[in-house]
């Protein structure tokens, strides 16, 4: 009866819907913290590796096995990449060479871009896709199957036995592969110049060594190869050692390694080029 005297009570206000999806700023913050943690982990890992190298606490047999696996088995992909890189450089320059009749400069033009930039960069990206991803997959699998913990139980230092040899092998492999790629890229450029422009290989290499291209240009590319190798080694090892979530986590770590290493290579390429100019 009281309800009829005072009228129906007002219906309760609907509760405000609370979205469970994270906001954009929240996701940006999470990504920033994850990136900072990964970069910090790579710095700590680098310090641990340097400490072992200074004390010669490295498994040399493991180093030789990794150099063979990473270097010798990457020769085929380096050959194809380098030969076609040199050919493409000449193919792009051919219209301008024919327009201005600068046939004597084709060797310098192709060599300048190839030795300083293109050959080190493309070689690093190709080896990163093969060696870096494979390294992360192996280490990640060892983590999820507790093989790394088993090494520690047996009083075997994982950094000395697994990580340091892989990092040294990766840096050495990329350095030597870049020298090999430089030579093959120039060979491909010389052959393409002969076929497309009628420039004899002797004229091509004379333009390459006539004084416009110096030892500093070659060293510029080789310094970049060492920097790229360090980035690839640290990123692949750090992502492999921090795998969580079983087999799906290994797949995510491999994908993250390829993306992070490629991004790091391009970023450091800019700063190294700016510093060495």
PDB file of N, CA, C and O in Angstrom, residues 45 67 71 94 152 184 197 225 235 260:
ATOM      1  N   UNK A  45      73.755  -9.394 -20.735  1.00  0.00           N
ATOM      2  CA  UNK A  45      74.306 -10.569 -21.419  1.00  0.00           C
ATOM      3  C   UNK A  45      75.629 -10.237 -22.115  1.00  0.00           C
ATOM      4  O   UNK A  45      76.571 -11.042 -22.092  1.00  0.00           O
ATOM      5  N   UNK A  67      80.734 -22.023 -35.933  1.00  0.00           N
ATOM      6  CA  UNK A  67      81.252 -21.316 -37.108  1.00  0.00           C
ATOM      7  C   UNK A  67      81.016 -22.112 -38.378  1.00  0.00           C
ATOM      8  O   UNK A  67      80.682 -21.554 -39.432  1.00  0.00           O
ATOM      9  N   UNK A  71      78.533 -20.453 -40.779  1.00  0.00           N
ATOM     10  CA  UNK A  71      79.257 -19.879 -41.904  1.00  0.00           C
ATOM     11  C   UNK A  71      79.198 -20.721 -43.159  1.00  0.00           C
ATOM     12  O   UNK A  71      78.722 -20.256 -44.202  1.00  0.00           O
ATOM     13  N   UNK A  94      72.372   1.919 -65.166  1.00  0.00           N
ATOM     14  CA  UNK A  94      72.585   1.841 -66.618  1.00  0.00           C
ATOM     15  C   UNK A  94      71.950   2.995 -67.399  1.00  0.00           C
ATOM     16  O   UNK A  94      72.597   3.560 -68.296  1.00  0.00           O
ATOM     17  N   UNK A 152      73.266 -26.096 -15.513  1.00  0.00           N
ATOM     18  CA  UNK A 152      73.630 -25.447 -14.246  1.00  0.00           C
ATOM     19  C   UNK A 152      73.752 -26.480 -13.125  1.00  0.00           C
ATOM     20  O   UNK A 152      74.628 -26.364 -12.259  1.00  0.00           O
ATOM     21  N   UNK A 184      81.926 -10.946 -54.484  1.00  0.00           N
ATOM     22  CA  UNK A 184      80.961 -11.504 -55.427  1.00  0.00           C
ATOM     23  C   UNK A 184      80.055 -10.431 -56.021  1.00  0.00           C
ATOM     24  O   UNK A 184      79.670 -10.504 -57.194  1.00  0.00           O
ATOM     25  N   UNK A 197      76.008  -2.940 -70.866  1.00  0.00           N
ATOM     26  CA  UNK A 197      76.572  -1.673 -71.338  1.00  0.00           C
ATOM     27  C   UNK A 197      77.784  -1.857 -72.247  1.00  0.00           C
ATOM     28  O   UNK A 197      78.296  -0.856 -72.783  1.00  0.00           O
ATOM     29  N   UNK A 225      79.417  -4.441 -40.602  1.00  0.00           N
ATOM     30  CA  UNK A 225      79.136  -5.877 -40.469  1.00  0.00           C
ATOM     31  C   UNK A 225      79.385  -6.356 -39.042  1.00  0.00           C
ATOM     32  O   UNK A 225      78.641  -7.206 -38.531  1.00  0.00           O
ATOM     33  N   UNK A 235      70.550 -10.201 -29.684  1.00  0.00           N
ATOM     34  CA  UNK A 235      69.084 -10.302 -29.769  1.00  0.00           C
ATOM     35  C   UNK A 235      68.640 -11.760 -29.833  1.00  0.00           C
ATOM     36  O   UNK A 235      67.709 -12.168 -29.119  1.00  0.00           O
ATOM     37  N   UNK A 260      63.150  -7.659 -34.268  1.00  0.00           N
ATOM     38  CA  UNK A 260      63.991  -6.775 -33.457  1.00  0.00           C
ATOM     39  C   UNK A 260      65.389  -6.626 -34.059  1.00  0.00           C
ATOM     40  O   UNK A 260      65.955  -5.523 -34.071  1.00  0.00           O
TER      41      UNK A 260
END
